[in-house]
Coordinates of C-alpha atoms and ligand atoms in Angstrom, one line a residue:
M1 CA -0.1 0.3 0.0
N2 CA 1.3 3.4 -0.7
I3 CA 0.6 6.6 1.7
E4 CA -2.5 7.7 -0.6
Q5 CA -3.9 4.1 -0.2
L6 CA -3.4 4.1 3.8
K7 CA -5.0 7.7 3.9
A8 CA -8.1 6.6 2.1
A9 CA -8.4 3.2 4.4
Y10 CA -8.2 5.3 7.4
E11 CA -10.8 7.6 6.1
A12 CA -13.0 4.6 5.2
A13 CA -12.5 3.3 9.2
Y14 CA -12.5 6.4 10.8
Q15 CA -14.7 8.7 8.3
K16 CA -12.2 11.6 8.7
Q17 CA -8.9 12.2 7.6
A18 CA -5.7 11.0 9.6
T19 CA -3.9 14.2 10.8
D20 CA -0.7 12.3 11.3
I21 CA 1.7 9.6 9.8
F22 CA 4.6 8.3 11.4
F23 CA 6.8 5.3 10.3
S24 CA 9.3 2.6 11.8
P25 CA 11.1 0.1 10.0
G26 CA 11.6 -3.8 10.7
R27 CA 15.2 -5.0 11.2
V28 CA 17.6 -7.5 10.1
N29 CA 20.6 -8.5 12.2
L30 CA 23.9 -9.1 10.2
I31 CA 25.4 -11.0 13.4
G32 CA 25.8 -10.5 16.9
E33 CA 22.5 -12.7 17.9
H34 CA 21.2 -13.4 21.4
T35 CA 23.9 -11.2 22.8
D36 CA 21.7 -8.1 23.1
Y37 CA 20.3 -8.9 26.4
N38 CA 23.8 -10.3 27.8
G39 CA 25.4 -6.6 27.5
G40 CA 26.9 -7.5 24.1
F41 CA 27.3 -6.5 20.7
V42 CA 24.8 -6.3 17.9
F43 CA 24.7 -5.4 14.2
P44 CA 21.4 -4.5 12.9
C45 CA 20.2 -2.5 10.2
A46 CA 16.6 -0.9 9.6
L47 CA 14.5 -2.0 6.6
S48 CA 12.6 -0.5 4.1
F49 CA 9.6 -2.4 4.9
G50 CA 8.3 -1.4 8.5
T51 CA 5.0 -0.4 10.5
Y52 CA 2.6 3.1 9.5
I53 CA 0.7 4.8 11.8
L54 CA -2.0 7.1 11.1
L55 CA -3.8 9.0 13.6
S56 CA -6.2 12.0 14.6
K57 CA -8.2 13.3 17.8
N58 CA -11.0 12.1 19.0
E59 CA -14.0 13.7 21.0
E60 CA -15.0 10.8 22.4
S61 CA -11.8 10.1 25.4
K62 CA -10.9 6.8 23.7
I63 CA -8.1 5.3 22.0
N64 CA -9.0 3.3 19.2
F65 CA -7.1 0.8 17.6
R66 CA -7.6 -0.6 14.0
S67 CA -5.0 -2.4 12.1
L68 CA -5.4 -3.3 8.4
N69 CA -3.1 -6.0 9.1
I70 CA -5.6 -7.8 11.8
D71 CA -9.4 -7.9 11.8
A72 CA -9.6 -7.4 15.9
V73 CA -10.6 -3.7 16.9
Y74 CA -10.3 -2.3 20.5
S75 CA -11.6 0.4 21.8
L76 CA -10.2 1.6 25.8
E77 CA -11.6 4.5 27.5
L78 CA -8.4 6.8 28.6
S79 CA -8.8 5.0 32.2
E80 CA -7.9 1.6 30.9
L81 CA -4.3 2.4 29.3
T82 CA -2.1 0.6 32.0
A83 CA -2.8 -3.2 31.8
P84 CA -2.6 -5.6 29.1
L85 CA -5.6 -7.1 27.1
P86 CA -6.1 -10.6 27.4
N87 CA -5.4 -13.1 25.0
K88 CA -2.1 -11.9 23.4
A89 CA -4.3 -9.1 21.6
W90 CA -1.9 -7.6 19.0
A91 CA -3.2 -3.8 20.2
N92 CA -1.0 -5.0 23.7
Y93 CA 2.5 -3.8 22.1
P94 CA 0.9 -0.1 21.1
L95 CA -1.3 -0.2 24.5
G96 CA 1.8 -0.8 26.3
V97 CA 3.9 1.9 25.0
F98 CA 0.5 4.4 26.2
A99 CA 1.4 2.5 29.9
Q100 CA 5.2 3.7 29.3
F101 CA 4.6 7.7 28.6
I102 CA 1.9 7.4 31.6
K103 CA 4.5 5.4 34.0
R104 CA 6.8 8.0 33.3
G105 CA 4.5 10.3 34.4
I106 CA 2.6 12.0 31.1
A107 CA -1.0 12.0 31.3
I108 CA -2.9 11.0 28.7
T109 CA -6.1 13.5 28.2
Q110 CA -7.1 13.0 25.1
G111 CA -8.2 10.4 22.8
Y112 CA -7.4 9.2 19.5
D113 CA -8.0 6.9 16.6
I114 CA -5.3 4.9 15.0
M115 CA -4.7 3.0 12.7
F116 CA -2.0 0.9 11.8
W117 CA -0.5 -1.0 8.9
G118 CA 2.5 -3.3 8.4
N119 CA 4.5 -5.0 5.7
V120 CA 7.1 -6.3 7.8
P121 CA 6.0 -10.2 8.2
A122 CA 4.7 -10.6 11.2
G123 CA 6.3 -13.4 13.8
A124 CA 9.5 -13.7 11.1
G125 CA 12.1 -12.8 13.0
L126 CA 12.6 -9.0 11.3
S127 CA 10.9 -7.4 14.3
S128 CA 6.9 -6.6 13.3
S129 CA 6.6 -6.2 16.8
A130 CA 9.4 -3.4 17.7
A131 CA 8.5 -1.5 14.8
M132 CA 5.2 -1.2 16.1
E133 CA 6.0 -0.1 19.5
V134 CA 8.6 2.2 18.2
V135 CA 6.4 3.8 16.0
T136 CA 3.9 4.3 18.3
A137 CA 6.5 5.8 21.0
Y138 CA 7.4 7.7 17.7
A139 CA 4.0 9.2 17.1
L140 CA 2.9 9.7 21.1
N141 CA 6.2 11.4 21.7
E142 CA 5.5 13.8 18.6
L143 CA 1.8 14.7 19.5
L144 CA 2.3 14.7 23.3
G145 CA 5.3 17.0 22.9
T146 CA 7.5 14.7 25.2
G147 CA 10.6 15.5 23.7
Y148 CA 12.6 11.7 24.0
D149 CA 15.1 10.7 22.2
L150 CA 15.3 8.1 19.9
T151 CA 17.3 5.3 22.8
E152 CA 14.5 6.8 24.9
L153 CA 11.8 6.0 22.6
A154 CA 13.6 2.5 21.8
K155 CA 13.6 1.8 26.1
I156 CA 9.7 2.7 25.7
G157 CA 9.6 -0.5 23.3
R158 CA 11.4 -2.6 25.2
A159 CA 9.7 -1.8 28.1
A160 CA 6.1 -2.0 26.5
E161 CA 7.5 -5.3 24.7
H162 CA 8.4 -6.9 28.3
E163 CA 5.2 -5.8 30.2
F164 CA 2.4 -6.0 27.8
A165 CA 3.6 -8.7 25.6
G166 CA 5.7 -11.1 28.2
V167 CA 9.1 -11.5 26.1
M168 CA 12.0 -10.3 28.2
C169 CA 14.2 -9.0 25.1
G170 CA 17.1 -6.8 24.7
I171 CA 17.5 -3.2 23.3
M172 CA 18.4 -4.3 20.0
D173 CA 15.2 -4.2 18.1
Q174 CA 13.9 -1.3 19.2
F175 CA 17.3 0.4 19.0
A176 CA 17.2 -0.5 15.2
S177 CA 13.7 0.1 14.2
A178 CA 14.3 3.9 15.8
H179 CA 17.9 4.8 15.2
G180 CA 18.2 3.3 11.8
R181 CA 19.8 4.8 8.7
A182 CA 19.6 3.9 5.1
D183 CA 23.2 2.3 3.8
H184 CA 24.0 1.4 7.4
A185 CA 24.2 -0.9 10.1
I186 CA 24.5 0.0 13.7
Y187 CA 27.3 -1.4 15.5
L188 CA 25.8 -1.5 19.1
N189 CA 27.0 -1.9 22.4
C190 CA 24.0 -3.3 24.7
D191 CA 25.8 -2.6 27.5
T192 CA 26.3 1.1 27.6
L193 CA 24.0 2.1 24.3
N194 CA 27.0 3.4 22.8
Y195 CA 26.8 2.8 18.6
E196 CA 28.3 3.4 15.7
L197 CA 26.4 3.8 12.5
V198 CA 29.0 1.8 10.2
P199 CA 28.4 1.7 6.0
V200 CA 27.6 -1.1 4.3
K201 CA 29.1 -1.2 1.0
L202 CA 29.1 -4.5 -0.4
D203 CA 30.3 -4.0 -4.0
G204 CA 28.7 -6.9 -5.9
V205 CA 27.0 -8.2 -2.8
K206 CA 23.4 -7.9 -1.9
V207 CA 21.9 -9.0 1.4
V208 CA 19.4 -11.5 0.9
V209 CA 16.5 -12.3 3.5
A210 CA 15.0 -16.0 3.2
N211 CA 11.7 -16.8 5.1
T212 CA 10.8 -20.3 6.2
H213 CA 7.3 -19.8 6.9
S214 CA 7.3 -22.3 9.1
P215 CA 4.6 -22.2 11.8
H216 CA 7.2 -22.5 14.7
H217 CA 9.2 -19.3 15.9
L218 CA 10.6 -18.6 19.2
D219 CA 7.7 -18.8 22.1
S220 CA 8.2 -16.0 24.4
G221 CA 8.4 -19.3 27.0
S222 CA 11.8 -20.4 24.9
F223 CA 13.1 -17.4 24.9
N224 CA 12.4 -16.0 28.5
D225 CA 14.2 -19.6 29.4
R226 CA 17.5 -18.4 27.2
V227 CA 17.4 -15.5 29.0
R228 CA 17.2 -17.4 32.5
Q229 CA 20.1 -20.1 31.6
C230 CA 22.3 -17.2 31.1
Q231 CA 21.6 -15.6 34.2
L232 CA 22.4 -18.6 35.7
A233 CA 25.6 -19.0 34.0
V234 CA 25.8 -15.2 35.3
E235 CA 25.6 -16.3 39.1
Q236 CA 27.9 -19.1 38.5
I237 CA 30.9 -17.6 37.0
N238 CA 30.1 -14.9 40.1
T239 CA 31.2 -17.5 42.9
V240 CA 35.0 -17.5 40.8
R241 CA 34.8 -14.0 39.5
P242 CA 32.9 -11.0 39.7
I243 CA 31.0 -10.0 36.0
K244 CA 27.6 -8.3 35.6
C245 CA 27.1 -9.7 32.5
L246 CA 28.4 -12.8 30.2
A247 CA 30.0 -9.9 26.9
E248 CA 32.5 -8.4 29.7
L249 CA 34.5 -12.0 29.4
S250 CA 36.8 -12.4 26.1
Q251 CA 36.8 -15.9 25.2
A252 CA 40.5 -16.1 27.1
E253 CA 38.8 -14.9 30.0
F254 CA 36.0 -17.5 29.7
L255 CA 38.2 -20.4 29.3
Q256 CA 39.7 -19.5 33.1
V257 CA 35.8 -19.3 34.5
E258 CA 33.9 -21.8 32.4
H259 CA 34.3 -24.7 35.2
A260 CA 32.6 -22.5 37.8
I261 CA 28.9 -23.0 35.2
T262 CA 28.4 -26.4 36.5
D263 CA 24.8 -26.7 34.6
E264 CA 25.6 -28.0 31.3
V265 CA 23.2 -26.1 29.6
A266 CA 23.9 -23.0 31.0
H267 CA 27.4 -23.3 30.1
R268 CA 26.7 -23.9 26.1
R269 CA 24.2 -21.1 26.1
A270 CA 27.5 -18.8 27.8
R271 CA 30.1 -20.2 25.4
H272 CA 27.5 -19.2 22.5
V273 CA 27.1 -15.5 23.8
V274 CA 30.9 -15.3 24.5
G275 CA 31.8 -16.2 21.1
E276 CA 28.9 -14.6 19.2
V277 CA 30.6 -10.9 20.8
Q278 CA 33.9 -11.9 19.7
R279 CA 32.5 -12.6 15.9
T280 CA 30.4 -9.4 15.8
K281 CA 33.7 -7.5 16.8
D282 CA 35.6 -9.2 14.2
A283 CA 32.9 -9.1 11.8
V284 CA 32.3 -5.4 12.1
E285 CA 36.3 -4.5 12.0
A286 CA 36.1 -7.6 8.9
L287 CA 33.3 -4.9 7.4
Q288 CA 35.0 -1.7 7.4
K289 CA 38.4 -3.3 5.7
G290 CA 36.4 -4.5 3.0
D291 CA 36.7 -7.8 3.9
I292 CA 33.1 -9.0 2.9
D293 CA 34.5 -13.1 2.7
L294 CA 36.0 -12.6 6.3
F295 CA 32.4 -11.5 7.4
G296 CA 30.5 -13.9 5.7
K297 CA 32.6 -16.9 7.3
L298 CA 31.9 -15.3 11.0
M299 CA 28.0 -15.7 9.5
N300 CA 28.2 -19.2 9.3
Q301 CA 30.2 -19.8 12.3
S302 CA 27.3 -17.6 14.2
H303 CA 24.2 -20.2 13.1
E304 CA 26.8 -23.0 14.1
S305 CA 27.1 -21.8 17.2
L306 CA 23.1 -20.8 17.6
R307 CA 22.5 -24.4 16.0
D308 CA 24.6 -26.2 18.3
D309 CA 25.2 -24.5 21.4
Y310 CA 22.6 -21.9 21.9
E311 CA 19.5 -24.3 20.0
V312 CA 17.8 -21.9 18.4
T313 CA 17.7 -22.7 14.9
G314 CA 15.5 -25.6 14.4
P315 CA 15.1 -27.9 11.3
Q316 CA 13.8 -25.2 8.9
L317 CA 16.4 -22.4 9.8
D318 CA 19.1 -25.2 9.5
A319 CA 17.5 -26.5 5.9
L320 CA 17.7 -23.0 4.5
A321 CA 21.4 -22.1 5.8
S322 CA 23.1 -25.2 4.7
A323 CA 21.1 -25.2 1.4
A324 CA 22.3 -21.6 1.0
W325 CA 26.3 -22.7 2.2
K326 CA 26.5 -25.1 -1.2
V327 CA 26.0 -22.6 -3.4
D328 CA 28.6 -21.0 -4.9
G329 CA 29.2 -17.3 -4.4
V330 CA 27.2 -17.6 -1.1
L331 CA 29.3 -15.4 1.6
G332 CA 27.6 -16.2 4.2
S333 CA 24.2 -17.5 5.5
R334 CA 22.7 -17.5 9.3
M335 CA 19.7 -17.6 10.7
T336 CA 18.6 -14.0 12.1
G337 CA 16.2 -13.1 15.1
G338 CA 15.0 -14.9 17.8
G339 CA 15.1 -18.2 15.8
F340 CA 13.3 -21.6 15.3
G341 CA 11.2 -20.3 12.5
G342 CA 11.5 -16.8 10.8
C343 CA 14.5 -15.8 8.5
T344 CA 18.0 -16.4 7.3
V345 CA 20.4 -13.4 6.2
S346 CA 22.6 -14.5 3.8
L347 CA 25.5 -12.1 1.8
V348 CA 25.3 -13.3 -1.8
R349 CA 27.3 -12.0 -5.0
D350 CA 24.7 -10.4 -7.5
E351 CA 25.1 -12.7 -10.4
V352 CA 24.4 -15.4 -8.3
I353 CA 21.3 -14.6 -6.9
P354 CA 18.7 -15.9 -9.1
T355 CA 20.5 -19.9 -8.8
F356 CA 20.4 -19.1 -5.0
I357 CA 17.0 -18.6 -4.7
E358 CA 16.2 -21.4 -7.1
K359 CA 18.1 -24.0 -5.1
V360 CA 18.1 -22.8 -1.8
G361 CA 14.2 -22.5 -2.2
L362 CA 13.9 -26.0 -4.1
E363 CA 16.2 -27.7 -1.8
Y364 CA 14.4 -26.3 1.2
T365 CA 10.8 -27.6 -0.1
N366 CA 12.4 -30.8 -0.6
Q367 CA 13.7 -31.2 3.3
T368 CA 11.0 -29.4 4.8
G369 CA 7.8 -29.4 2.4
L370 CA 7.4 -25.8 3.1
T371 CA 8.0 -23.0 0.5
A372 CA 10.7 -19.9 1.6
D373 CA 10.0 -16.6 0.2
F374 CA 13.2 -14.6 -0.4
Y375 CA 13.7 -10.6 -0.8
I376 CA 16.6 -8.2 -1.3
A377 CA 16.8 -6.3 1.3
E378 CA 16.8 -2.3 1.2
I379 CA 18.5 -1.1 4.3
G380 CA 16.2 2.0 5.4
D381 CA 16.2 4.8 7.7
G382 CA 14.6 4.6 11.3
A383 CA 11.6 6.2 12.7
H384 CA 10.4 9.5 11.2
R385 CA 7.3 11.8 10.4
V386 CA 5.7 10.8 6.5
L387 CA 3.1 13.4 7.0
Ligands
ADP1 P1 8.1 -10.2 14.7 O1 8.6 -8.7 16.0 O2 9.4 -11.0 14.9 O3 7.6 -10.4 13.8 P2 6.9 -11.4 17.3 O4 6.1 -12.3 17.7 O5 7.4 -10.4 18.2 O6 7.5 -11.2 15.8 O7 5.8 -9.9 16.9 C1 4.2 -10.0 15.8 C2 3.1 -9.9 16.6 O8 3.3 -8.1 16.2 C3 1.9 -10.4 15.5 O9 1.5 -11.6 15.7 C4 0.7 -8.9 16.4 O10 0.7 -9.1 17.4 C5 1.7 -7.7 16.1 N1 1.7 -7.1 15.0 C6 3.0 -6.5 14.3 N2 2.6 -5.9 13.2 C7 1.2 -5.4 13.5 C8 0.2 -4.7 12.4 N3 1.0 -4.4 11.4 N4 -0.8 -5.0 12.9 C9 -1.3 -5.6 14.2 N5 -0.8 -6.2 14.6 C10 1.0 -6.2 14.4
MG2 MG1 8.8 -9.4 18.2

């Protein structure tokens, strides 16, 4: 849908025009997976796909939530904005953002008629949820004149995800959606929130995203299990060396303290995190030096570690990645996002992209009975006003 079509859809739903429109993107993480809530580095980029919010004030002191992607409509009194809706209602994502503004002492005294539309496939690991949270936070910040910076808006989005969706995620997704820049990836230290925008100049190579379309994805329970296992590793390491988060440890330091992690699962989770933080640093350095081959190899190692130590890949993502690894001209391929279902991200030489799509698609279908979907990622800008 283009903006004119979105405006028309808004008018059809609410019998009036939207006064404001904002956009915030989904993201694809190039490397640095499951490191964000462990205080490590990540390297995501914003996509040109994302979520739009259209809105205008109303006179009925209600927040009306509609989405062109999902039929269910929610209408809430201004007094009902601080508790989540039951049954995993989609409106919990924007509602959670309203609740965060209220928690920060911002009174919501005005009703709004809101409509969303997004073109990030939902549940595919490209963070349609963060796009929705950040676009809502961005819109409220503008309309209420609260003056929060982009990092604060990302924190508001993450808190909404924690408290209203029950997913104890790190800051990466919301940060990337808020701070994205066209043709750049964000090298983010999730402990300090210091970041650097690194140009993604890939001569003759494209970032290709492949969607497993698997019905399985990392549910909030399995995600929160990983968070707890990492916390356990931190606690056990603290019996021999004080640390705040796993990412503080270099690989050499980890070798000295790993014996303290008596829980076998927690040990493997920690090994992934420490290795992935190093791979992310190495990958960014490689990109800055123009060594895309090395970047690709590190992506492959990232996938293997997520498969063997972190155990968040699953048969569909493994099938896509291993099919990609066999194609000449593929520099690297790995799962991206939380895991299980969702997407892989690959670096593919321009001239083999059609072969890549054909061969990987065919092998994936042969192995899983499912059909994958491919697109060439365009790295777009972060949250902004459209109208
Ligand atoms: P991901 O963030 O990887 O896309 P999640 O499971 O975290 O997957 O978030 C997907 C959920 O976010 C959807 O099930 C839906 O509840 C909500 N959502 C995202 N985009 C929209 C949209 N445009 N309209 C309504 N709900 C949406
Ligand atoms: Mg999400």
